[in-house]
Short mmCIF file of C-alpha atoms and ligand atoms in Angstrom, two decimals:
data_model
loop_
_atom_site.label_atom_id
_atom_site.label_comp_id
_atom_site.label_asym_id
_atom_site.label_seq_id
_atom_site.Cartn_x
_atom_site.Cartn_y
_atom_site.Cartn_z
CA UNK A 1 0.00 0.00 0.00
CA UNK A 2 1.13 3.75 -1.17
CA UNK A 3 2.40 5.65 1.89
CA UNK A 4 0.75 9.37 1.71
CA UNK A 5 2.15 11.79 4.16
CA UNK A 6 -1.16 13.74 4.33
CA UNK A 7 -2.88 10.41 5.43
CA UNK A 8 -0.92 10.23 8.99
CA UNK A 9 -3.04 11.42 11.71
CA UNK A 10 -0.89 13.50 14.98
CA UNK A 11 -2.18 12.19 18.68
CA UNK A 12 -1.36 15.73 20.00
CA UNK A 13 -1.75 14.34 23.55
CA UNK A 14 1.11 11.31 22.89
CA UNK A 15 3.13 13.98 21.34
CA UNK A 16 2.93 15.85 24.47
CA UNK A 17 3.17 12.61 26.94
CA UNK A 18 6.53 12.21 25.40
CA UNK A 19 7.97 15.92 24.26
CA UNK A 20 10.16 15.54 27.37
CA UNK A 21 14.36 14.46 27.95
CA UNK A 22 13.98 10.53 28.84
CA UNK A 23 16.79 8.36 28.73
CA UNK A 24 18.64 6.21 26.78
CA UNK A 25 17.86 2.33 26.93
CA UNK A 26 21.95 1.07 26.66
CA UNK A 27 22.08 1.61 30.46
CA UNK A 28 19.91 0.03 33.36
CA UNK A 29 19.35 1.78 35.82
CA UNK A 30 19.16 4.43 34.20
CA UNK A 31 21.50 7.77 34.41
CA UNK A 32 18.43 9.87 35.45
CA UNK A 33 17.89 7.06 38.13
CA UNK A 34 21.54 7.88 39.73
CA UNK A 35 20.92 10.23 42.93
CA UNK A 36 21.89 10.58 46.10
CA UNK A 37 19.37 9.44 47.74
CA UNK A 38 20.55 5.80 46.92
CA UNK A 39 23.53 5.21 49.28
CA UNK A 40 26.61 2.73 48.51
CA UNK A 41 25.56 0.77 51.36
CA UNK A 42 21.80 -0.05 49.52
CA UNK A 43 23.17 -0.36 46.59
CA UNK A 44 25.53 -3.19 47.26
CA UNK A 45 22.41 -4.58 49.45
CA UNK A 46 20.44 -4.72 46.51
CA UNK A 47 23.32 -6.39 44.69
CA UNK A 48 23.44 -9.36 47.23
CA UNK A 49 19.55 -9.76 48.25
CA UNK A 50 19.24 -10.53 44.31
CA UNK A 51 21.74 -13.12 44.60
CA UNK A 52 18.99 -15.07 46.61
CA UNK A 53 16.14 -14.98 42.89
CA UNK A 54 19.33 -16.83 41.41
CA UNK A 55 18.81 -15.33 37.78
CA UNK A 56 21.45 -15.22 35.30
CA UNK A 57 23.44 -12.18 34.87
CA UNK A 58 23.91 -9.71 31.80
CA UNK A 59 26.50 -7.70 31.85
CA UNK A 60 27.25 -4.49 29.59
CA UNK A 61 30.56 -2.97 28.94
CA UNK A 62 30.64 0.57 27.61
CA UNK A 63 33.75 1.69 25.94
CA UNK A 64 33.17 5.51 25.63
CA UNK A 65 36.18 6.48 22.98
CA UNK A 66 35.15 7.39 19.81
CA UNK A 67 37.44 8.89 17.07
CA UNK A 68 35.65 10.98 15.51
CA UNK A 69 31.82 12.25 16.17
CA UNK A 70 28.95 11.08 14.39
CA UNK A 71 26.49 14.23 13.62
CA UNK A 72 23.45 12.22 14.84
CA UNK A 73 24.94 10.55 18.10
CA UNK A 74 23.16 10.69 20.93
CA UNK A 75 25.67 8.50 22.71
CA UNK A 76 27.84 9.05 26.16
CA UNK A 77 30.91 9.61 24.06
CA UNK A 78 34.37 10.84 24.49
CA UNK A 79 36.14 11.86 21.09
CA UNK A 80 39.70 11.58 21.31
CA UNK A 81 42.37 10.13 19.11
CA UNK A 82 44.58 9.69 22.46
CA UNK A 83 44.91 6.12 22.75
CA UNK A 84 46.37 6.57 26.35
CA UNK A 85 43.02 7.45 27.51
CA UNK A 86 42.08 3.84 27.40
CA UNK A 87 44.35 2.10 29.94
CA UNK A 88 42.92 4.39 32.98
CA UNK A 89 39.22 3.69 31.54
CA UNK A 90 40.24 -0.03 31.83
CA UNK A 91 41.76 -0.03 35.15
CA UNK A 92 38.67 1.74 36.15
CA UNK A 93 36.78 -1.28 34.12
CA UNK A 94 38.61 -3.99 36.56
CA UNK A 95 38.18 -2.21 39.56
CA UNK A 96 34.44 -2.06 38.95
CA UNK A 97 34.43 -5.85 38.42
CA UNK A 98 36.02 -6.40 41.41
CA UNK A 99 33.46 -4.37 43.18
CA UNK A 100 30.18 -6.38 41.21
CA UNK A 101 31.98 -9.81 40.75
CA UNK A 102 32.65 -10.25 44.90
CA UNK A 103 28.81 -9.04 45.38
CA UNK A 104 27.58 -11.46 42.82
CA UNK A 105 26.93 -15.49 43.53
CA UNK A 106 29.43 -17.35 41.47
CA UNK A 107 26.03 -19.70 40.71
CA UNK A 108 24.60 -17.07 38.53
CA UNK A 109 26.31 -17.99 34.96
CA UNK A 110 26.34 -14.91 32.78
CA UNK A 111 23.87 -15.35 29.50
CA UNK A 112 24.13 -12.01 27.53
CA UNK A 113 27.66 -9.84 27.72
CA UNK A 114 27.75 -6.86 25.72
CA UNK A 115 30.04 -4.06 24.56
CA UNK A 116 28.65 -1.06 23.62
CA UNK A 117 30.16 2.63 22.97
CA UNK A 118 31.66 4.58 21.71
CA UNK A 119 33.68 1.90 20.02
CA UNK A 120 34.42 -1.13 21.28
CA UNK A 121 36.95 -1.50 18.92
CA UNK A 122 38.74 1.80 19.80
CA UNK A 123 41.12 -0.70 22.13
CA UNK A 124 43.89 -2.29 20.88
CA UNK A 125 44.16 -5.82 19.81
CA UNK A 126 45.49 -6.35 23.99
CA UNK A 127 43.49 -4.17 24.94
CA UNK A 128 40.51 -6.17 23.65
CA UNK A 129 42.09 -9.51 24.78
CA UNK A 130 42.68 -8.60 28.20
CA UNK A 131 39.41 -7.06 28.71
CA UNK A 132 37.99 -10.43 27.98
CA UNK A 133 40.04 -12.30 30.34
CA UNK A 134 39.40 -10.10 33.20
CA UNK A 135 35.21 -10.34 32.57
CA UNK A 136 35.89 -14.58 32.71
CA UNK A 137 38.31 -14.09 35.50
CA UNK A 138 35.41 -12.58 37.58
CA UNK A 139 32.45 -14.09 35.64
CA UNK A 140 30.77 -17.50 34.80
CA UNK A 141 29.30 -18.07 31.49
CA UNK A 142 26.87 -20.21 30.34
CA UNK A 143 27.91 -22.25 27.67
CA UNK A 144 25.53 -20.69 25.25
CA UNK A 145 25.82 -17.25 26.23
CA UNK A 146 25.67 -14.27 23.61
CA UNK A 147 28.86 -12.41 23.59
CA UNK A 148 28.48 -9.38 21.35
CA UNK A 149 29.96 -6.30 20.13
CA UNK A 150 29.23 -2.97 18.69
CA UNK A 151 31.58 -2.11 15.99
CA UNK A 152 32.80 1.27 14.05
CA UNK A 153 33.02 -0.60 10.46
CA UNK A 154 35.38 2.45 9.77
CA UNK A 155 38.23 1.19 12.01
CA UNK A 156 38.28 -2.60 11.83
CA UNK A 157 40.44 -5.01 9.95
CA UNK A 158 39.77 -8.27 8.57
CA UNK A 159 41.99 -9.78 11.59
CA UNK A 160 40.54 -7.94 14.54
CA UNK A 161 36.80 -9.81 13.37
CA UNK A 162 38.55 -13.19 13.63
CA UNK A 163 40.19 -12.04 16.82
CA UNK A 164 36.78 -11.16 18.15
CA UNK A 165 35.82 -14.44 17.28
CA UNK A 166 38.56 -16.36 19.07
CA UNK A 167 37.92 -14.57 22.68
CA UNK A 168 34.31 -15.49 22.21
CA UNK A 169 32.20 -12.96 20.28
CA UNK A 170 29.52 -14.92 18.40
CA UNK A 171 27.01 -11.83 17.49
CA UNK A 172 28.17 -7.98 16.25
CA UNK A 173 26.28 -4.84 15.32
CA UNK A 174 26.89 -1.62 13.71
CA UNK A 175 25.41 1.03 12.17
CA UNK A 176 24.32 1.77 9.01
CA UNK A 177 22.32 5.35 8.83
CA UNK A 178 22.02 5.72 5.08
CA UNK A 179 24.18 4.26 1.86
CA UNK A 180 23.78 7.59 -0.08
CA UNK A 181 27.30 9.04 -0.03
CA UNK A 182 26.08 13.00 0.65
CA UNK A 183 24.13 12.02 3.45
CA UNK A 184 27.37 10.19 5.16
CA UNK A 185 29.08 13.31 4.56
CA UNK A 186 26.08 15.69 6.33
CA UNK A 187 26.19 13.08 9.06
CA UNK A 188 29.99 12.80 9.29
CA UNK A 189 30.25 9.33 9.25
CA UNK A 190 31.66 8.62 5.31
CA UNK A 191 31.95 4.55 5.43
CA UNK A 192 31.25 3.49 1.26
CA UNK A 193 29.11 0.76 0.85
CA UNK A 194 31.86 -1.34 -0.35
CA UNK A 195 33.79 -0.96 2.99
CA UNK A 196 30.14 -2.09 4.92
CA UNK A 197 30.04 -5.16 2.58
CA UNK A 198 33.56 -5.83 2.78
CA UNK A 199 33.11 -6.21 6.73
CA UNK A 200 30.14 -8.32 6.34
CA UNK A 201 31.72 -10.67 4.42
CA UNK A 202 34.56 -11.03 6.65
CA UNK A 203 31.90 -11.34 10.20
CA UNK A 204 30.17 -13.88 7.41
CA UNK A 205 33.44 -16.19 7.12
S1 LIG B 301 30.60 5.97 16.24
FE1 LIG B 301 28.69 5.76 17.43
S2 LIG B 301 29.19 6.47 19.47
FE2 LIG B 301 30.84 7.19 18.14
S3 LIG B 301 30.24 9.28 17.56
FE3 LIG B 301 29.45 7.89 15.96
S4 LIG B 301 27.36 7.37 16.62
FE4 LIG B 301 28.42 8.25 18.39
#
């Protein structure tokens, strides 16, 4: 059926329910949940009394480093092209695990792991290794858990998909916003349709 643009009707009051700031969905609890009021002391209860409803875990890792900004994003995003940002961010990372992985029962196996950004694959080809042994050092997954991975098709090689593989990664995303090349350049994000199909074809093998 034709789509005509003078056939869509406007709900003025849903418009209005939702012509307000609301969060993002790639974090939980969300940032506008973060106060005060909620002390380190409840939070790490809350931690351990869910230990006792036994259900797995899903854990998200957000790598904030982008190199260069996308027009559109709406992400939490640091641009920088100073790799030595990252080894604070993942001492930071470890330290964090520490915290959640000694709260956590060791009985609940992790099902769903996922980096987001940013770009994940901002790190290094270490960088990315040893990320992954720290989360198993502190974490148990099942043995069909998804493992997946955001990635900037701009900055990835044929070898770093494979290497993604080997640690685990069986699922990856990225972004596509348009193939026509003058909207990639009003966006700022100029990756040619050959390059996306090239880096299909390699997750593909
Ligand atoms: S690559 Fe993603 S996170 Fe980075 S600037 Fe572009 S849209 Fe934002």
């Amino acid at each position: 059926m034709a789509f005509h643009p003078q056939d869509v009707r406007f709900d003025l009051d849903l418009i209005m329910k939702y012509a307000k700031p609301a969060p993002r969905y790639t974090s939980y609890p969300t940032a506008q949940e973060f106060s005060p009021a909620v002390t380190e002391k409840q939070w790490r209860e809350k931690v351990i009394q869910s230990n006792s409803r036994k259900t797995p875990l899903s854990l998200y890792f957000h790598i904030p480093f982008c190199e260069s900004a996308c027009h559109f994003c709406g992400c939490n995003v640091i641009i920088t092209r100073r790799k030595e940002v990252v080894e604070p961010y993942l001492e930071h990372l470890f330290r964090e695990m520490d915290i959640m992985g000694s709260l956590v029962d060791k009985s609940r196996k992790v099902v769903q792991l996922h980096w987001g950004g940013g770009t994940p694959n901002y790190l290094e080809d270490d960088q990315t290794v040893r990320l992954m042994e720290e989360i198993k050092k502190r974490f148990d997954f099942d043995k069909d858990a998804e493992i997946s991975i955001e990635i900037d098709p701009r900055h990835v090689s044929r070898d770093r998909i494979f290497l993604l593989r080997d640690i685990g990664f069986n699922r990856v995303s990225f972004g596509i916003q348009d193939f026509n090349p003058k909207v990639q350049e009003a966006v700022n994000r100029i990756q040619p349709e050959k390059m996306i199909f090239n880096v299909m074809s390699w997750i593909r093998d």
